[in-house]
Coordinates of C-alpha atoms in Angstrom, one line a residue:
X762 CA -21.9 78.8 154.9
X763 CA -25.5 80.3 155.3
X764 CA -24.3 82.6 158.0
X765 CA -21.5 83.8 156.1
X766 CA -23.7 84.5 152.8
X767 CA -25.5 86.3 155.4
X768 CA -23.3 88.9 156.5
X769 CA -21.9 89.2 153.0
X770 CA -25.7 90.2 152.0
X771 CA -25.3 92.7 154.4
X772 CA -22.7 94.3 153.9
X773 CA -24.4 95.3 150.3
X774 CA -27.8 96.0 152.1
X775 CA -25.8 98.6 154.3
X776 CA -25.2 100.9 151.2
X777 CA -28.5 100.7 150.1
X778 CA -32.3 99.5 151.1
X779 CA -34.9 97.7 149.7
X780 CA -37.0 99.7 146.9
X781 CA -40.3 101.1 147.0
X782 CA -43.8 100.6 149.2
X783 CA -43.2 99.5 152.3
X784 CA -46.8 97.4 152.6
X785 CA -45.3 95.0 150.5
X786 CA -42.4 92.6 151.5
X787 CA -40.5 91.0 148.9
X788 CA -39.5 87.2 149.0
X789 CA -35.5 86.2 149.3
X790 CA -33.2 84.5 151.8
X791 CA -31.0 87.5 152.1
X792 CA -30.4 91.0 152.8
X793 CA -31.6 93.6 149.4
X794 CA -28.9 94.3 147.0
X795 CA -28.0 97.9 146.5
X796 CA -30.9 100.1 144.9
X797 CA -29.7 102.8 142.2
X798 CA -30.5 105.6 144.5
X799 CA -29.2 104.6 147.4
X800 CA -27.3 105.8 150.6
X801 CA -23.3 105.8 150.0
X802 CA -21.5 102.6 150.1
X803 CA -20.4 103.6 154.0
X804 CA -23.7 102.6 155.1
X805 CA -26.0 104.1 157.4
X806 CA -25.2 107.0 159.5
X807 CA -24.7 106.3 163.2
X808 CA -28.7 106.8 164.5
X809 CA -27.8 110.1 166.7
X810 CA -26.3 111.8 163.4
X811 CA -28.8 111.4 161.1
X812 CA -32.1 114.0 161.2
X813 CA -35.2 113.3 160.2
X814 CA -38.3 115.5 160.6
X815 CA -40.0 115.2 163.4
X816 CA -43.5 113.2 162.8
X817 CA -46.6 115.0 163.5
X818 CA -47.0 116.0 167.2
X819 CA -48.2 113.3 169.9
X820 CA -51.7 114.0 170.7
X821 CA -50.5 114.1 174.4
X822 CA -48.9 117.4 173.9
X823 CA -52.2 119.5 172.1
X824 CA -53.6 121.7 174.5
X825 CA -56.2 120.3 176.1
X826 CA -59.5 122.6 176.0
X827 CA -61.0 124.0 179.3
X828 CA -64.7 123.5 180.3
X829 CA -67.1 125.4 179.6
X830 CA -70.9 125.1 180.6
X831 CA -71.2 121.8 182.9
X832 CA -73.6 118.8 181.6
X833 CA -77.0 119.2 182.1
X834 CA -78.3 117.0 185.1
X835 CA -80.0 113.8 184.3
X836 CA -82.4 111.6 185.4
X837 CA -80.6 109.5 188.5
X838 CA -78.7 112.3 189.6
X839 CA -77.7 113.0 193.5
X840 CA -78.5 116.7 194.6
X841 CA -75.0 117.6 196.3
X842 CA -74.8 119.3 199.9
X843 CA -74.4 123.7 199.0
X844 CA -71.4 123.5 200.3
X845 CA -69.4 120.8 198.7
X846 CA -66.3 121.3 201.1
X847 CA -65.1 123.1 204.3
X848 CA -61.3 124.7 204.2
X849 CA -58.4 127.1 204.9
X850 CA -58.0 130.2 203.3
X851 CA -56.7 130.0 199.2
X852 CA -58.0 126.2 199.5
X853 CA -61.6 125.3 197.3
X854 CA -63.9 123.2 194.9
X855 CA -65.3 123.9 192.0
X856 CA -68.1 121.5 190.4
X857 CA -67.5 120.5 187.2
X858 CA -70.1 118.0 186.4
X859 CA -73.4 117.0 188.3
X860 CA -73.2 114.0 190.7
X861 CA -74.9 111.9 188.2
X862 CA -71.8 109.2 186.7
X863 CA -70.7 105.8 187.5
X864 CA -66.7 105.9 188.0
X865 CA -65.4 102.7 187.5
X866 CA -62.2 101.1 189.1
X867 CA -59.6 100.0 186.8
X868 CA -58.4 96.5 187.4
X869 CA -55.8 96.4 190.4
X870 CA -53.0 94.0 189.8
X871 CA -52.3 93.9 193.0
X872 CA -51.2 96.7 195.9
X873 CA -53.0 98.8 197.3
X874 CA -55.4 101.3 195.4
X875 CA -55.0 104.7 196.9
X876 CA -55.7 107.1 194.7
X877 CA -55.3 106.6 190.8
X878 CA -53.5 109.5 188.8
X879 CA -55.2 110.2 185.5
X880 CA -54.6 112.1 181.9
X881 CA -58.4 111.7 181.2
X882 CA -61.7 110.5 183.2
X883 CA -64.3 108.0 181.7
X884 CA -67.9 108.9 183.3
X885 CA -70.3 105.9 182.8
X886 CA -74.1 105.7 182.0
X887 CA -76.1 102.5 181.8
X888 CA -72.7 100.9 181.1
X889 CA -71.9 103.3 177.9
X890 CA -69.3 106.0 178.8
X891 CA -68.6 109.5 177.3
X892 CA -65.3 110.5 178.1
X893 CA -63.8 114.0 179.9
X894 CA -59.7 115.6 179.2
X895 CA -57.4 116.4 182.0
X896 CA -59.2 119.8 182.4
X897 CA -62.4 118.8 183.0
X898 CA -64.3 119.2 180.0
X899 CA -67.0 116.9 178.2
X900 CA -65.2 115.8 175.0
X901 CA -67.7 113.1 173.6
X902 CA -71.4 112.0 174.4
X903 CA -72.1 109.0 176.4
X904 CA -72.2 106.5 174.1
X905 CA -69.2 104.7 174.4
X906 CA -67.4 101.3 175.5
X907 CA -63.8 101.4 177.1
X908 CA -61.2 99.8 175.2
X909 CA -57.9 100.2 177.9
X910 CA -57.5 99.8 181.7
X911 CA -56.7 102.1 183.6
X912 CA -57.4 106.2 183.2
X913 CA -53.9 107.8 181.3
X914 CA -53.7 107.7 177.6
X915 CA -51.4 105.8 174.8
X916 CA -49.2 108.5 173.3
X917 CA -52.5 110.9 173.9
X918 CA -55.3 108.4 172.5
X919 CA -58.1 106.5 174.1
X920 CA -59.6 103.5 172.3
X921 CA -62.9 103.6 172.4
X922 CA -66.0 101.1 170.8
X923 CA -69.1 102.4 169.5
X924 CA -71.7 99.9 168.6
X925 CA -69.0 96.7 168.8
X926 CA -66.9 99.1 166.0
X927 CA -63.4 100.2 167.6
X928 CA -61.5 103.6 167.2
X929 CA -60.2 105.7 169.0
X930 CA -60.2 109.5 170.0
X931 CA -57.8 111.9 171.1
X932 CA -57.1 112.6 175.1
X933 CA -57.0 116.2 174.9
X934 CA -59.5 117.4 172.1
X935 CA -61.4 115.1 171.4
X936 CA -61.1 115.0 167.5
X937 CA -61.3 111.1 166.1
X938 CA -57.9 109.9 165.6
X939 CA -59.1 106.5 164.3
X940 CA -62.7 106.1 162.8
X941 CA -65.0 103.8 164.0
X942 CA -64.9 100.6 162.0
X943 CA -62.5 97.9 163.1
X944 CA -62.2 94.8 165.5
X945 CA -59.5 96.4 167.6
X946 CA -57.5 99.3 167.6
X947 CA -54.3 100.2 169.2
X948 CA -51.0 102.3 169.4
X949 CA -48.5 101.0 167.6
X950 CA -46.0 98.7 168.8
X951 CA -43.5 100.4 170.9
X952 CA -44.7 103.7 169.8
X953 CA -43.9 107.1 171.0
X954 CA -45.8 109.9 169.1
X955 CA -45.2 108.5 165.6
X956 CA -48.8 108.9 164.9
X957 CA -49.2 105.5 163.6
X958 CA -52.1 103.1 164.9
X959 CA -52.3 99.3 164.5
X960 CA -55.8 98.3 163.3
X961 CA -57.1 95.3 162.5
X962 CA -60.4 93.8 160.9
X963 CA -60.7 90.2 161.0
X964 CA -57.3 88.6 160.3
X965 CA -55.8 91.4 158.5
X966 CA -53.5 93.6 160.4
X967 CA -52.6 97.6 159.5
X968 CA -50.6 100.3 160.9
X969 CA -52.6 103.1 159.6
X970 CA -51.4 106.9 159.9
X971 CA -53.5 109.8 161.4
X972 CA -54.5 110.8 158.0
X973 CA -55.8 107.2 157.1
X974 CA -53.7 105.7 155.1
X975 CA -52.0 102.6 155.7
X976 CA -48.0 102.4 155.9
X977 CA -47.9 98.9 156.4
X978 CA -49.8 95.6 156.3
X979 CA -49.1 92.6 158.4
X980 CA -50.3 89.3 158.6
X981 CA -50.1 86.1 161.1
X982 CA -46.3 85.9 162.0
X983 CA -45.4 89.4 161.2
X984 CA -43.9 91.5 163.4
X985 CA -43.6 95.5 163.8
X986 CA -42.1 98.0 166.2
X987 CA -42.0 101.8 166.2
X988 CA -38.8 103.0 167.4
X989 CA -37.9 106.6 168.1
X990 CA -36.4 107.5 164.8
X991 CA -37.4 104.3 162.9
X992 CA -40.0 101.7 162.1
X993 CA -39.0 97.9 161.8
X994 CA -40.8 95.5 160.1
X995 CA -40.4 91.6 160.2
X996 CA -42.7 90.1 157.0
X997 CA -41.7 86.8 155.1
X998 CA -38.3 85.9 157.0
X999 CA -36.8 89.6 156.0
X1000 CA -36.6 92.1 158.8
X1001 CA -36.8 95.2 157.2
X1002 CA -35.9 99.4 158.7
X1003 CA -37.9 102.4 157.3
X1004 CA -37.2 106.2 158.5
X1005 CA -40.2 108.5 159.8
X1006 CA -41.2 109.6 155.8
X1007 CA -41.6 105.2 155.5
X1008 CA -38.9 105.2 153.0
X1009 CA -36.9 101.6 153.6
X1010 CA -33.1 102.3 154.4
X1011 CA -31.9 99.0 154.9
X1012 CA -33.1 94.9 155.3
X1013 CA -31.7 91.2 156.0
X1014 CA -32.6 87.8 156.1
X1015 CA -33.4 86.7 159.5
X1016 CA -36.1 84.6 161.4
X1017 CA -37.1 86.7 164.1
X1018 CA -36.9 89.8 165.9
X1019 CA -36.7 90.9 169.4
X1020 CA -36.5 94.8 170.9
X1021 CA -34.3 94.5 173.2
X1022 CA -33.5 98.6 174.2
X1023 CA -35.3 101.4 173.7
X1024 CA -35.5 104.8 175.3
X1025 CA -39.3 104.1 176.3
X1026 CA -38.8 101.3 178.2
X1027 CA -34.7 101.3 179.2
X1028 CA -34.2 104.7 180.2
X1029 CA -31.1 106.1 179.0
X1030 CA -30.8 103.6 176.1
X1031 CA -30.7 103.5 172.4
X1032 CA -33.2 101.6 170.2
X1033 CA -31.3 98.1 169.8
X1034 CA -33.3 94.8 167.7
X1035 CA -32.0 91.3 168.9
X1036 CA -32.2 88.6 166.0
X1037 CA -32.5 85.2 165.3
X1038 CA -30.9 83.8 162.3
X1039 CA -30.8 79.7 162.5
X1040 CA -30.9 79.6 166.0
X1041 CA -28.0 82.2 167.1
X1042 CA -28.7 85.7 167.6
X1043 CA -26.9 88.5 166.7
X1044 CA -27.6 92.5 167.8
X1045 CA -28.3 95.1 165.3
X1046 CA -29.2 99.3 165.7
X1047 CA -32.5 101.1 164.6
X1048 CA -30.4 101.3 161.1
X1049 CA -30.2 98.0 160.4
X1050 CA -26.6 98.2 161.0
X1051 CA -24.9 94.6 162.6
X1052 CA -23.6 95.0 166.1
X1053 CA -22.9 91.6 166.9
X1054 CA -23.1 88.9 164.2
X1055 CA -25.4 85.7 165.4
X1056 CA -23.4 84.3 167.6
X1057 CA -25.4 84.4 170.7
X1058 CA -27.6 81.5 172.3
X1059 CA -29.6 84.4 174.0
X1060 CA -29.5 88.3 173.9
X1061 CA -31.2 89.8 177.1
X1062 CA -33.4 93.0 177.6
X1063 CA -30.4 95.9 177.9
X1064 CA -30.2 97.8 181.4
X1065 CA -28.6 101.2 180.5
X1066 CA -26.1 100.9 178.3
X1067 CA -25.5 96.3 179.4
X1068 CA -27.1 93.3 178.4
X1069 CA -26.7 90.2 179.1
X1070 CA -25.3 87.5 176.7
X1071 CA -25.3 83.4 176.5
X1072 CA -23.2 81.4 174.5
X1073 CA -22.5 78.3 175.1
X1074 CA -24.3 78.0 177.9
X1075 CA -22.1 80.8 179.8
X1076 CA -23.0 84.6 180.9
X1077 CA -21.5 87.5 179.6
X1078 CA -22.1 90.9 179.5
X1079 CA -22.2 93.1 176.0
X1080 CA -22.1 96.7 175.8
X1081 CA -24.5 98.9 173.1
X1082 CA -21.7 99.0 170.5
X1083 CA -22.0 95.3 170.8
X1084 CA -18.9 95.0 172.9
X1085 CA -18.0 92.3 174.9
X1086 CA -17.1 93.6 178.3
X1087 CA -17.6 90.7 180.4
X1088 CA -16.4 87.6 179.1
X1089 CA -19.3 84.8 178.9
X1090 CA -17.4 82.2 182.0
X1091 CA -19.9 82.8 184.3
X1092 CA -22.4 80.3 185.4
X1093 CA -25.4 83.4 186.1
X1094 CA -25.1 86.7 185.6
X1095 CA -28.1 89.6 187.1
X1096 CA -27.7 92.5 185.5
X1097 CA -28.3 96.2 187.6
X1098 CA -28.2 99.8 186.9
X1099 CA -24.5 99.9 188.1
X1100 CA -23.6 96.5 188.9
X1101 CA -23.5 93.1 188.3
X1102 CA -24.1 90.3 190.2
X1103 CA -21.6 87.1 188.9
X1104 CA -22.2 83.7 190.0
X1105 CA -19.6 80.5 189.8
X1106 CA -20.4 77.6 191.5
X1107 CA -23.4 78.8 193.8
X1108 CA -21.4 81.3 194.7
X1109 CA -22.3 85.3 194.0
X1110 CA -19.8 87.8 193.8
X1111 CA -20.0 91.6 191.8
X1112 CA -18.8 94.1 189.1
X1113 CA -19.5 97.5 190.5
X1114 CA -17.3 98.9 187.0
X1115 CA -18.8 96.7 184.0
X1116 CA -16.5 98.2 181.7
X1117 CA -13.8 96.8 183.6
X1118 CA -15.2 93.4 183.2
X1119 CA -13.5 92.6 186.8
X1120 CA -15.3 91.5 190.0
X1121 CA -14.9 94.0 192.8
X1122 CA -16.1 91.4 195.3
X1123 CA -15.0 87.7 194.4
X1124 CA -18.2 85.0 194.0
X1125 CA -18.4 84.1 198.2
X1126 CA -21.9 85.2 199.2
X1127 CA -25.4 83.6 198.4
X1128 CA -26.2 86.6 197.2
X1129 CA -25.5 90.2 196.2
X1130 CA -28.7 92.6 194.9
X1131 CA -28.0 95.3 192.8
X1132 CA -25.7 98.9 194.6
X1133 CA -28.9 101.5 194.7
X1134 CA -28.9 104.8 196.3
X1135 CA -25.8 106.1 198.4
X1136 CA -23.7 103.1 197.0
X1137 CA -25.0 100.3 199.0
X1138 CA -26.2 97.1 197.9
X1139 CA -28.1 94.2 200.2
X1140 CA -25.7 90.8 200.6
X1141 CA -26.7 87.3 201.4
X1142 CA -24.9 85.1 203.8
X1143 CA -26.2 82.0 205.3
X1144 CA -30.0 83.1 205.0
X1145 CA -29.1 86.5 206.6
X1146 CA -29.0 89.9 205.2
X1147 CA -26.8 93.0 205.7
X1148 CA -25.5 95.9 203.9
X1149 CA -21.8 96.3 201.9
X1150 CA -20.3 99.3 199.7
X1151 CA -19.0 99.3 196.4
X1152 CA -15.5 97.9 197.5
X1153 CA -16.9 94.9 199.4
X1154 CA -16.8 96.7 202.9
X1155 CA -19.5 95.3 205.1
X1156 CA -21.4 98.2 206.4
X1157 CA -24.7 96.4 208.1
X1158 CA -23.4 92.7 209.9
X1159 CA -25.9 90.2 207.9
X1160 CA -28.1 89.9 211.0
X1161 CA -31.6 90.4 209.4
X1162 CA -34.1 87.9 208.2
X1163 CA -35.1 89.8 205.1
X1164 CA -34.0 92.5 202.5
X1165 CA -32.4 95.4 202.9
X1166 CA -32.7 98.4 200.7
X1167 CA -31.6 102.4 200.1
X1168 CA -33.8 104.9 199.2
X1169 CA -33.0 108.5 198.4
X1170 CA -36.5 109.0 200.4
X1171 CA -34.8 107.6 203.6
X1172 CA -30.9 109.6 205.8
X1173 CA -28.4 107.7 204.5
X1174 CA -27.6 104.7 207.5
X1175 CA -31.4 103.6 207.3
X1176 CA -33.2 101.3 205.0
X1177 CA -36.2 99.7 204.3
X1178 CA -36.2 96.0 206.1
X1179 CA -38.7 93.5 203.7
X1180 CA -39.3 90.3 205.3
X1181 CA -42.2 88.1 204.0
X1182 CA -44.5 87.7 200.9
X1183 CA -47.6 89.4 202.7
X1184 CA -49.3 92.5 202.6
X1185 CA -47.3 94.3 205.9
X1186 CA -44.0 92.6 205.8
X1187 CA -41.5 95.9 205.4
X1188 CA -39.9 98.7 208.0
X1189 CA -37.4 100.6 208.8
X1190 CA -34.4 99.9 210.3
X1191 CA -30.8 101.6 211.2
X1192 CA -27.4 100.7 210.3
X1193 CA -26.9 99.7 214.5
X1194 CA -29.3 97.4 214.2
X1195 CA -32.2 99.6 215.6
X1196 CA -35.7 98.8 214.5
X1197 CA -37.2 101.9 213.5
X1198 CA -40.9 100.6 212.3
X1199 CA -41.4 96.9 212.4
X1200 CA -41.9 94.6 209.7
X1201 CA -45.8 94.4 210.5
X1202 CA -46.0 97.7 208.4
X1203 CA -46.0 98.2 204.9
X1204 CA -43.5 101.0 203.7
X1205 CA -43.8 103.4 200.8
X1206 CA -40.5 105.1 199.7
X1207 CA -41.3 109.1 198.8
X1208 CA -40.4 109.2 195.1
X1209 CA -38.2 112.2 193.0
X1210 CA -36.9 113.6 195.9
X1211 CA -40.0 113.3 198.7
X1212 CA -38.5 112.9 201.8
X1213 CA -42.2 111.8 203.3
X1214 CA -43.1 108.2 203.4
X1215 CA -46.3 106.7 203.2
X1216 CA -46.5 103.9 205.9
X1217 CA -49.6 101.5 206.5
X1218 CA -49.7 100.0 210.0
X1219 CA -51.5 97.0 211.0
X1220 CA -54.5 98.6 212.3
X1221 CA -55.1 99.3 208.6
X1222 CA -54.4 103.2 208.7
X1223 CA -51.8 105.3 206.4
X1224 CA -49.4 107.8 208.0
X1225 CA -46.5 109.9 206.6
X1226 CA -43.0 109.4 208.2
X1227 CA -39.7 111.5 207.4
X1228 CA -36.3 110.1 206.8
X1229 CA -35.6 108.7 209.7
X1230 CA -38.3 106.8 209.8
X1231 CA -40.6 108.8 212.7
X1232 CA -43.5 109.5 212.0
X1233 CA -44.6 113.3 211.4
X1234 CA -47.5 112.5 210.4
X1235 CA -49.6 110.4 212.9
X1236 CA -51.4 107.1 210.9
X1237 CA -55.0 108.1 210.6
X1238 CA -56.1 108.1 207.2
X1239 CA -58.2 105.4 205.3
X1240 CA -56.6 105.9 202.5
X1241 CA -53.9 108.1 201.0
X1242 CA -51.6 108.8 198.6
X1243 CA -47.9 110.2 198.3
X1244 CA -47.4 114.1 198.4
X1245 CA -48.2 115.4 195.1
X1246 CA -44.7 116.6 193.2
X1247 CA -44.5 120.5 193.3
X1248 CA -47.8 121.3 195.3
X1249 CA -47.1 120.2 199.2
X1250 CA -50.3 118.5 199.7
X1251 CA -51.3 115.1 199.6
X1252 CA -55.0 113.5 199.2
X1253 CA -56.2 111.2 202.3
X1254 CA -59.2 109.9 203.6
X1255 CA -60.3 110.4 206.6
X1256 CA -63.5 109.6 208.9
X1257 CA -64.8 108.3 205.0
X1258 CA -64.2 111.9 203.5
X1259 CA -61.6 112.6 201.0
X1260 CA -59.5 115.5 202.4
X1261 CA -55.9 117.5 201.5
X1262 CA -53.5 117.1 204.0
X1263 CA -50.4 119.8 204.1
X1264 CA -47.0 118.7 205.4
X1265 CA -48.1 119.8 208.7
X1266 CA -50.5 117.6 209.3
X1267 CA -53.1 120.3 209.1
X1268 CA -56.6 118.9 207.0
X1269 CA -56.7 122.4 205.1
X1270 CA -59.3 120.8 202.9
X1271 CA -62.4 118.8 203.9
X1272 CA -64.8 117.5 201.3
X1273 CA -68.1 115.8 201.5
X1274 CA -66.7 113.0 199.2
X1275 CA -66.6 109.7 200.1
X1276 CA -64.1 108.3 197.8
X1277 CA -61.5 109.7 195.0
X1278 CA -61.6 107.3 192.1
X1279 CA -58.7 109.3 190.0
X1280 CA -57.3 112.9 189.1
X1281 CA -54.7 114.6 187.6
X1282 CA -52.1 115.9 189.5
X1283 CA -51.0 119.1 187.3
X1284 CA -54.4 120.4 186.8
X1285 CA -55.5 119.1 189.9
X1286 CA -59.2 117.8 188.5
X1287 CA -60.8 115.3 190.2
X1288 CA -63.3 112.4 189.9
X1289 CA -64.7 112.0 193.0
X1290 CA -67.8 109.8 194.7
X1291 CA -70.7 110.7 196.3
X1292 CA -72.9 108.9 198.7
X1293 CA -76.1 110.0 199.3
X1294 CA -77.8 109.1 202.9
X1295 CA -79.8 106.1 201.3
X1296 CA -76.2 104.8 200.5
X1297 CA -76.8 105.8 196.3
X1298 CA -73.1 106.6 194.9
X1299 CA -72.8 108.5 192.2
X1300 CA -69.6 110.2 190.5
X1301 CA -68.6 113.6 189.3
X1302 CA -65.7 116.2 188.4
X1303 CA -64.1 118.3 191.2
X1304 CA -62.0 120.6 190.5
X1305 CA -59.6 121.3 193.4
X1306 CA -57.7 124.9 193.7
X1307 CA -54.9 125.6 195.6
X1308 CA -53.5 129.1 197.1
X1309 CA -51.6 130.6 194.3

């Protein structure tokens, strides 16, 4: 009976929304009853028809200002060589800062480091940092501590503390996007420019706009999100929608909330909000508009335009429109970009068409992965792996130990063998069975198009090799990392000297740096190590220019 008072509630929350300020939640078991001016009794538009203005612009996109005059040198400083760097013609340095920083290293969750890309650079002091934009220039003084791993920005702001006060700044200017007075600060939930922080000072909880003032107030057990057109607010058992100007369009009853799609983190897909209502959830749109009713023991994380469903303890698959297009009679279900994998009774079979709801290849294997690039996926049969196509032709014999994989990076007949949980344990290998570069190795894929991959051998060096996997670029380097998009170069280091290395093979620059902690790759500024001959390291801005 509750559920059905439940969708009746909605069905008069569609044509209108709860009334007035948006900080405050109002107490009730079900969805708001019309308010006099609300939307028509259709309901909400569908959430690509309706327009809202367009919040103020993500900090990320102001232009970032250039340097100007460098720091003056301080007291600890390394005097650098006169010439910083040895190249070929169009190839140079220019020193944006003395050698007189610590550069930390961001916390590595495992992988190798190579070399960090970055949308701004922290440059420590006695363990207080100032902080420096894409370009190069000195946006604050050196008085802060770091409040996020890692050197690229949230939506364009860094949080920052200042004397155990949080805040944060902007990545590009500068300018103080949040003052500094709270216990922590951060972007807000699921945010992508909406301009809206989450703050907090002891237990209470804000999401405060650029301006200051605060749009809405949570406590313990709330729950917010921003979505791209939309914000969504769960506050005393009602889960409630507001449009960019915080205006509520729409609310219901519910007792909890999950984002289960959004374009930020499903690419390709629409905002979508899984909920719970006694136990069953049901799937809604960033309007507040039901897609499914709660009738589902589990809603998954969508993949595209899929997610997969449970009820009764059976897998199914459900489109964005809240469709069923795979009936829930399978046992396991792993959803892919364009497939599915189907299990019944141990045994795995696939839906390369999910609209069709229809296996392609009937559950017989141990296992089928997801169909990647050129329309192969990896199979599983009797502990050994091998290669099929979309209509269950078996191109590679399962003869390998471990994985198999496409990459656009790689000729179509080759792929990427992993075998093994340790640090070398992937190669290359051809559809004949040919090992191309053993197992021992550890292989990078080129990404966006690069047709170069990185490849560490067991000796510990890096080397580049094409799509066939030969190498055409001899393993040599220290260190390295992938060909930068657009530019034909690639940073290495080599003999303990970070270098650029063309796709030749030819070191057309040599620097007298020992290590490069991070830089960006558009404008192509660099913060890079020094180490002095009494083994002192200090940091500083490079910047790196290229022939035009």
């Amino acid at each position: 009976m509750k559920k059905t008072a439940l969708l009746l509630a909605l069905l008069l929350a569609l044509s209108g929304c709860q009334p007035a300020a948006p900080v405050e939640a109002q107490n009730g078991g079900s969805a708001s009853s019309a308010a006099e001016e609300s939307a028509p009794a259709s309901g909400p538009a569908d959430e690509d028809s309706r327009e809202d203005p367009a919040p103020q612009a993500d900090a990320s996109y102001v232009d970032a200002p250039e340097p100007d005059e460098p720091p003056q040198t301080t007291v600890g400083a390394i005097e650098l060589p006169a010439e910083p760097a040895s190249s070929n013609a169009g190839y140079s340095v220019d020193l944006l800062t003395p050698a007189q920083y610590d550069l930390y290293y961001p916390l590595n969750r495992g992988g190798y480091r190579q070399f960090q890309t970055a949308d701004f650079f922290p440059l420590g002091q006695g363990g207080k940092y100032a902080v420096a934009n894409r370009n190069g220039r000195l946006l604050t003084n050196v008085e802060y501590e770091l409040g996020i791993e890692g050197w690229n920005s949230i939506d364009g702001m860094v949080p920052l503390k200042k004397d155990g006060k949080a805040g944060a700044i902007d990545a590009a200017d500068g300018s103080v996007l949040v003052p500094f007075e709270y216990d922590d600060v951060w972007c807000a939930s699921g945010s992508d420019g909406s301009g809206l922080y989450r703050v907090q000072k002891g237990d209470a909880v804000e999401m405060i706009d650029r301006t200051g003032v605060t749009r809405f107030s949570m406590e313990r057990g709330d729950d917010f999100t921003a979505l791209k057109k939309r914000f969504v607010l769960y506050k005393d058992g009602m889960l409630r929608f507001y449009n960019q100007q915080y205006s509520p369009i729409a609310n219901f009853a519910c007792d909890g909330m999950e984002v289960v799609s959004s374009p930020r983190t499903n690419e390709g897909g629409r905002d979508l909000i899984a909920f719970d209502y006694e136990g069953a959830w049901g799937l809604a749109d960033s309007d507040g508009k039901f897609l499914t009713d709660p009738v589902y023991d589990e809603i998954g994380y969508f993949t595209g335009s899929y997610a997969v469903v449970t009820q009764n303890g059976k897998r199914g698959i459900i489109n964005d429109r809240g469709k069923v297009v795979v009936k829930p009679e399978w046992d396991d279900i792993t959803l892919y970009k364009s497939s599915a994998s189907v299990c019944k009774d141990n045994r795995w079979g696939v839906i390369t068409d999910i609209d069709s709801g229809e296996p392609a290849v009937k559950p017989s294997y141990d296992y089928i992965m997801g169909f990647g690039d050129y329309g192969y996926a990896c199979f599983e049969r009797n502990g050994k792996f091998g290669i099929m196509d979309k209509e269950g032709n078996e191109i590679v014999p399962a003869r390998y130990d471990g994985t198999l994989s496409t990459s656009r990076s790689l000729d179509k007949g080759y792929y990427i063998l992993e075998s093994g949980d340790g640090p070398f344990n992937s190669g290359i290998v051809d559809g004949r069975g040919r090992v191309i570069i053993p197992t021992d190795h550890y292989v990078q894929p080129g990404a966006d198009g690069e047709k170069l991959n990185l490849v560490l051998t067991p000796s510990g060096k890096w080397g580049f090799a094409n799509d066939r996997g030969q190498f055409v670029i001899d393993a040599q380097f220290e260190n390295a990392s992938p060909f930068i998009s657009g530019k034909n170069v690639a940073f290495v280091q080599k003999d303990g000297k970070i270098c650029l290395v063309n796709r030749k093979g030819e070191l057309v620059l040599k620097t007298v740096f020992s290590d490069l902690i991070g830089y960006n790759p558009d404008t192509m500024v660099c913060a890079m190590e020094y180490t002095a001959a009494d083994g002192t390291v200090k940091g500083c801005l490079v910047k790196v220019n290229l022939p035009a």
